[in-house]
Short mmCIF file of C-alpha atoms in Angstrom, two decimals:
data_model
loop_
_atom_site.label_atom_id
_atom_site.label_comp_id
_atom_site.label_asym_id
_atom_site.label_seq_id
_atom_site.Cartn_x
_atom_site.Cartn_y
_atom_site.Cartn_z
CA UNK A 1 117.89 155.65 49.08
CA UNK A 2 121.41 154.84 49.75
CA UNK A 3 122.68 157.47 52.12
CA UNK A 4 126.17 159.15 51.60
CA UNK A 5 127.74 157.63 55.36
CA UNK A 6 126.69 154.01 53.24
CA UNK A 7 128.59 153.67 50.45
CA UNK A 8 131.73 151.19 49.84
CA UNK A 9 135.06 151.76 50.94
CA UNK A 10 137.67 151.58 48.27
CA UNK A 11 135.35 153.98 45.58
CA UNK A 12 137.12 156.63 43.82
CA UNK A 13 135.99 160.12 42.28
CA UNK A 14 136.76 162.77 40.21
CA UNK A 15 135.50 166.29 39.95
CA UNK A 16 133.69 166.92 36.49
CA UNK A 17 131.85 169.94 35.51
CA UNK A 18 129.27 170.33 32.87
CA UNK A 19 126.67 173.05 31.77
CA UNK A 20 124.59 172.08 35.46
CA UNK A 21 127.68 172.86 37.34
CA UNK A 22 130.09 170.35 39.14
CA UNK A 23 129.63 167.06 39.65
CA UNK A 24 131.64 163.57 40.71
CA UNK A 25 132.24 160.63 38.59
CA UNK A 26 132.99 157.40 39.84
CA UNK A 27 136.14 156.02 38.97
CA UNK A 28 137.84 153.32 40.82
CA UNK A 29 137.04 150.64 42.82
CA UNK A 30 139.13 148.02 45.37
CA UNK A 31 138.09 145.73 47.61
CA UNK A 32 139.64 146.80 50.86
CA UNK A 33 142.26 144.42 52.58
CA UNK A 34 140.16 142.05 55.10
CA UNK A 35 136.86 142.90 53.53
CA UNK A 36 134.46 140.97 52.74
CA UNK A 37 131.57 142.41 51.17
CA UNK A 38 129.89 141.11 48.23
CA UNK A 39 127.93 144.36 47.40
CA UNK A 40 128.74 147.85 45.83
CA UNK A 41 127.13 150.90 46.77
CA UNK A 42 127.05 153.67 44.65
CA UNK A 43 126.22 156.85 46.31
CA UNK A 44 123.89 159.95 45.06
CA UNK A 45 126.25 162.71 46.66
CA UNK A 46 129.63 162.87 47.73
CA UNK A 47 131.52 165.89 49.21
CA UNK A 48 127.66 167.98 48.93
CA UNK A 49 128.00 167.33 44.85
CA UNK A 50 125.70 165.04 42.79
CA UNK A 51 127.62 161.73 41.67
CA UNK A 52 126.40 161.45 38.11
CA UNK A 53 128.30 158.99 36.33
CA UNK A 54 130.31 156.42 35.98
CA UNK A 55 132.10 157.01 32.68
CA UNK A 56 135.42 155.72 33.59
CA UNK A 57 135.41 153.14 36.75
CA UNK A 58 138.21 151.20 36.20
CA UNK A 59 138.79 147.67 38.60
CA UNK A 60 142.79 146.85 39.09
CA UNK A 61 142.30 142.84 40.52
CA UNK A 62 140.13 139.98 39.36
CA UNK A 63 139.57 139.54 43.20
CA UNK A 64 137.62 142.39 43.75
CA UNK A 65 135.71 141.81 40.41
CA UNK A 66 134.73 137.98 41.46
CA UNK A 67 133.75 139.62 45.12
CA UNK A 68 131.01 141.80 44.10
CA UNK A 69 127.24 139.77 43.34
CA UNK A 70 125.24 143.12 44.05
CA UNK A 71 125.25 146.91 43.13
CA UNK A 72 122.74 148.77 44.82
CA UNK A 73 122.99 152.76 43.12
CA UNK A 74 121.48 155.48 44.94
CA UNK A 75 118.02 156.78 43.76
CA UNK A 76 118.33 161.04 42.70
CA UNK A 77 121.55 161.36 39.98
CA UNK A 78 123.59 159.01 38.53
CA UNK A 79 122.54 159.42 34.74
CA UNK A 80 125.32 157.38 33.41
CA UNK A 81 127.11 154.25 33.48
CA UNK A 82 129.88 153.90 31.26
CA UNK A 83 131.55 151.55 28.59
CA UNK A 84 132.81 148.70 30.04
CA UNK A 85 131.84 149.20 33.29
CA UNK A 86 130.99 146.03 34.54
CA UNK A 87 132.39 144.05 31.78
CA UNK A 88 132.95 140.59 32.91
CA UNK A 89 132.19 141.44 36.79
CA UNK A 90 131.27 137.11 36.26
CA UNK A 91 129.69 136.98 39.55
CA UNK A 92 128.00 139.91 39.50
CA UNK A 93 123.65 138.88 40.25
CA UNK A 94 121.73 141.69 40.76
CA UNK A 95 121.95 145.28 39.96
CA UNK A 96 119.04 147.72 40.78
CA UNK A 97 119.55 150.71 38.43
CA UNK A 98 117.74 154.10 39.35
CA UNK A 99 115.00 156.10 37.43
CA UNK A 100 116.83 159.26 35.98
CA UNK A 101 119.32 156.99 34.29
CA UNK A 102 120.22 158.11 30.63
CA UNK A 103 122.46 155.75 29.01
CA UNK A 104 124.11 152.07 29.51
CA UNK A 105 127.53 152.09 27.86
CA UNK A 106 128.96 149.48 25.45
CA UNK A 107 129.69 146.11 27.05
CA UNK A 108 128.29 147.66 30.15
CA UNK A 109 126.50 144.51 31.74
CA UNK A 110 128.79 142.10 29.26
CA UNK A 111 129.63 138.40 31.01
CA UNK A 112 127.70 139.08 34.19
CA UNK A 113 125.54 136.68 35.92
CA UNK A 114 122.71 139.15 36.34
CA UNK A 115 119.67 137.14 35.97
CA UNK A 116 116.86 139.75 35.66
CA UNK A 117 117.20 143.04 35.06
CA UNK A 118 114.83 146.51 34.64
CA UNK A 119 115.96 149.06 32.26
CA UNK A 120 113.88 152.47 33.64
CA UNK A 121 111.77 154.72 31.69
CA UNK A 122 114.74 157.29 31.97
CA UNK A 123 117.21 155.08 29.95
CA UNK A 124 116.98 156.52 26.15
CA UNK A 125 120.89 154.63 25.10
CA UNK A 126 121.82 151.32 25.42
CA UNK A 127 125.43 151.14 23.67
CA UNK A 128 126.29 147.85 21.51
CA UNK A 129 126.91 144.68 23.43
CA UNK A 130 125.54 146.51 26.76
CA UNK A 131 123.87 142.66 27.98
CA UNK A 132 125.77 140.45 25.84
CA UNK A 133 126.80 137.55 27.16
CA UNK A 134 125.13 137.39 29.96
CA UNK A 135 124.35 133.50 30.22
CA UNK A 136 122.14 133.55 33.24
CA UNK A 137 120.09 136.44 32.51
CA UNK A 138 116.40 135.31 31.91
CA UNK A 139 113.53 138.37 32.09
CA UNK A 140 114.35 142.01 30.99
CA UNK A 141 112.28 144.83 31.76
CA UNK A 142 113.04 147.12 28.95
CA UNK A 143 111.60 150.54 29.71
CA UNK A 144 109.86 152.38 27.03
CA UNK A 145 112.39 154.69 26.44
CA UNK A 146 114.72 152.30 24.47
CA UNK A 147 113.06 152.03 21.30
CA UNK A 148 116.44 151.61 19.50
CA UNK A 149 118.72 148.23 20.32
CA UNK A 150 122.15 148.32 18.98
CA UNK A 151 123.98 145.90 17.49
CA UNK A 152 124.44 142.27 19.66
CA UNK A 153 122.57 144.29 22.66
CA UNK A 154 121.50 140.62 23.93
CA UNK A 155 124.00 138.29 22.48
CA UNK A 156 124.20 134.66 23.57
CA UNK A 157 121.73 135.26 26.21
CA UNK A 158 121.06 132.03 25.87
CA UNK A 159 118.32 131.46 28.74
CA UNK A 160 116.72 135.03 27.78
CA UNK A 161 112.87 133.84 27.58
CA UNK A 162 110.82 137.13 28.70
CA UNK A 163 111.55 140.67 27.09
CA UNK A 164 108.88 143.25 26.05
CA UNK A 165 109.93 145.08 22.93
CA UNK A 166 106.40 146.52 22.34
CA UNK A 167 108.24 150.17 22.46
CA UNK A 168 110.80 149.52 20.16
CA UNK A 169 111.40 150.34 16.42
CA UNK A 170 114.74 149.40 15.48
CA UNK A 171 116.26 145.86 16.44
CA UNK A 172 120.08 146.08 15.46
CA UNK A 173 122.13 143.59 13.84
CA UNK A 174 122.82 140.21 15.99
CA UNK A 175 121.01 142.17 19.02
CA UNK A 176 119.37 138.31 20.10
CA UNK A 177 121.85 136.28 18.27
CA UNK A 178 122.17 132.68 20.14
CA UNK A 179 119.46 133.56 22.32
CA UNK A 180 117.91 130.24 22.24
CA UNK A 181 115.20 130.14 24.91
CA UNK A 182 112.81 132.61 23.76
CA UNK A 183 109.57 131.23 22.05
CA UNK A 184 107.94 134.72 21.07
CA UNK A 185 108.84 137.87 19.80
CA UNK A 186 106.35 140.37 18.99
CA UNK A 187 107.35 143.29 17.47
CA UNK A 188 104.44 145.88 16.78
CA UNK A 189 106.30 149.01 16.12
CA UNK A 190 109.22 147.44 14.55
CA UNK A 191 110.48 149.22 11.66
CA UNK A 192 113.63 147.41 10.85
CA UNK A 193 115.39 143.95 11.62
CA UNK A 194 118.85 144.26 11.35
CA UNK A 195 121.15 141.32 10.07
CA UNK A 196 121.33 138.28 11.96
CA UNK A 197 119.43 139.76 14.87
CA UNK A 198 117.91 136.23 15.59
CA UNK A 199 120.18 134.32 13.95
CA UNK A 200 120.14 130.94 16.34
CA UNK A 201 117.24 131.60 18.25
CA UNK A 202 116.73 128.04 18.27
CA UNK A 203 113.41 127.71 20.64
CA UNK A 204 111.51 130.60 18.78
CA UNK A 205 108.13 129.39 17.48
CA UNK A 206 105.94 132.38 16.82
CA UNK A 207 107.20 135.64 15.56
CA UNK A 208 105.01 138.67 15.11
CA UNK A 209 105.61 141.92 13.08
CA UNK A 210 104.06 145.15 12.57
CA UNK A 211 105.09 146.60 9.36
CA UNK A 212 108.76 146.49 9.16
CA UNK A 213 110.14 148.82 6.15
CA UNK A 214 113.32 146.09 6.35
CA UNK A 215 114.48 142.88 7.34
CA UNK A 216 117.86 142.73 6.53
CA UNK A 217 119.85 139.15 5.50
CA UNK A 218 120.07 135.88 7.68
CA UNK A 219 117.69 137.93 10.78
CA UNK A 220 115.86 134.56 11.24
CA UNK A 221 119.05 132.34 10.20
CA UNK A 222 118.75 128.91 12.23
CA UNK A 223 115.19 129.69 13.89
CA UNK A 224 114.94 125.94 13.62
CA UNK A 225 111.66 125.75 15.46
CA UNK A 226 109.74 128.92 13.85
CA UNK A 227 106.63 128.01 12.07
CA UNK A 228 104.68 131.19 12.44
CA UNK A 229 105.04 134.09 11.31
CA UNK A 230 102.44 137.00 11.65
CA UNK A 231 102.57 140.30 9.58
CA UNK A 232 100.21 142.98 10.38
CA UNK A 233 99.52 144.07 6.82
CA UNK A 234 97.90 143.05 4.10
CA UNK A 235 99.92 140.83 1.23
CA UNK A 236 100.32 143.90 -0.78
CA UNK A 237 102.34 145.58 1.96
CA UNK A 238 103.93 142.39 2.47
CA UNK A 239 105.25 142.47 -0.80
CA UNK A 240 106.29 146.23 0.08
CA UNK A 241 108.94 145.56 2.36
CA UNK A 242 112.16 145.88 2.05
CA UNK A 243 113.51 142.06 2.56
CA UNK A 244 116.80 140.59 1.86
CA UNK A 245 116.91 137.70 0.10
CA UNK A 246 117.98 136.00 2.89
CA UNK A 247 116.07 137.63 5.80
CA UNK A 248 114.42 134.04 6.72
CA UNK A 249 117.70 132.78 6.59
CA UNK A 250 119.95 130.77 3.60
CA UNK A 251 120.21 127.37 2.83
CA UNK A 252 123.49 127.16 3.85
CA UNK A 253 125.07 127.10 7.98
CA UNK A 254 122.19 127.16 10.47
CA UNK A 255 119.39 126.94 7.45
CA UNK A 256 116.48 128.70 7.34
CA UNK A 257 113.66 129.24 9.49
CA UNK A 258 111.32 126.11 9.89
CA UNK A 259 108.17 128.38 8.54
CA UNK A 260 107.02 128.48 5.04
CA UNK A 261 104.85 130.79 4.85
CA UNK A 262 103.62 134.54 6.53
CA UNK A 263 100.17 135.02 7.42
CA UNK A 264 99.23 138.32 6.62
CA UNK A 265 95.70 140.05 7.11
CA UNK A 266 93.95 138.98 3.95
CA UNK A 267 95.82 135.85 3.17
CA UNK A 268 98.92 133.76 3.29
CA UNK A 269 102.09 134.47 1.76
CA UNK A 270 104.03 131.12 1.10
CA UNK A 271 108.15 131.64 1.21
#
């Protein structure tokens, strides 16, 4: 735990209030004339009041954005980190969020160079775009309270080879678009694919569903190197779901997706 005499000169708050009582949000950050820190530490208290969020940190100077490579947060209250916190923070490596954490904001994480990160139990909202971007990251943690991923969540990720999604039941439009080091996906509780949510994933080979109610048009656009794909169900319930006539991608752009056929529980169905 980070204690309150440890955290970075140059952070800003403002008093907030909600139905808990008062509380500080973090607002502004600057690197401090003649330091040279590469690390940002959130506190948990400031003043004797919980610091909950950080809804509206703003950073004036692309100096003290290209300064910071770690945020260590302390462990007890922050439950949420805004839109745009971190956007484009491009040297940014390693950020250790705490359990109790709510929400990510959209575009939190977007452009960083965080290479791993773990997404806690706590966290129920990820906001669209929240890890796009991110060219470096390769494992995610994804804690089992995010069972929905918005819309381009993990966008041109494009070394992204190790994510669990074994908790999650809605995958949003372009949420792994251009993500084209991962080589499986299995999604057992998946109920929908949004559009394009694969679209490029150039190194996937194996894909595995559940029993999706929909795939929606162009989600395995491009998946040059997918030749299997799995389906829980029988070929009845294959037949069942609610599939675009482009879900494995159309024969124009990237093409299709190399596989031909789904293998289903009681047979093959060729496409």
């Amino acid at each position: 735990v980070i204690a309150l005499a440890d955290y970075s000169r140059g952070l800003s708050f403002a008093l907030e209030e909600d139905e808990e009582g008062e509380y500080y949000d973090v607002t502004q950050y600057y690197l401090p004339d003649g330091d040279t820190t590469d690390t940002l530490r959130i506190p948990a208290v400031y003043k004797g009041l919980p610091v909950k969020t950080m809804a509206n940190l703003t950073i004036n100077d692309d100096e003290t954005k290209s300064a910071i490579r770690k945020i260590e947060i302390a462990d007890g209250n922050l439950i949420g980190i805004g839109d745009r916190t971190f956007t484009n923070w491009s040297n940014l490596e390693e950020v250790v969020l705490p359990e109790g954490l709510q929400y990510i904001g959209e575009t939190a994480f977007y452009g960083t160079a965080l290479k791993s990160i773990v997404i806690p139990d706590s966290v129920t909202s990820l906001g669209k775009q929240a890890f796009a971007a991110c060219a470096s990251l390769v494992s995610v943690d994804l804690g089992a309270g995010v069972t929905v991923l918005p819309e381009r969540a993990f966008e041109q990720c494009t070394f992204l080879a190790v994510i669990d999604l074994s908790n999650v039941t809605v995958i949003g439009s372009n949420a792994f678009r251009e993500c084209a080091s991962i080589a499986e996906i299995k999604l057992v509780k998946v109920t929908e694919i949004g559009m394009s949510a694969f679209y490029g994933c150039t190194s996937l080979k194996t894909l595995y569903l559940g029993k999706p109610q929909s795939i929606k048009g162009s989600a395995l656009m491009g998946c040059s190197s997918l030749t299997e794909i799995h389906f829980a169900g029988t070929m009845a319930e294959w037949a069942e779901v609610d599939k675009s006539s482009t879900w494995n991608g159309p024969s124009y752009g990237l093409g299709p997706a190399a596989a031909t056929e789904v293998q289903c529980s009681d047979g093959v169905v060729e496409i």
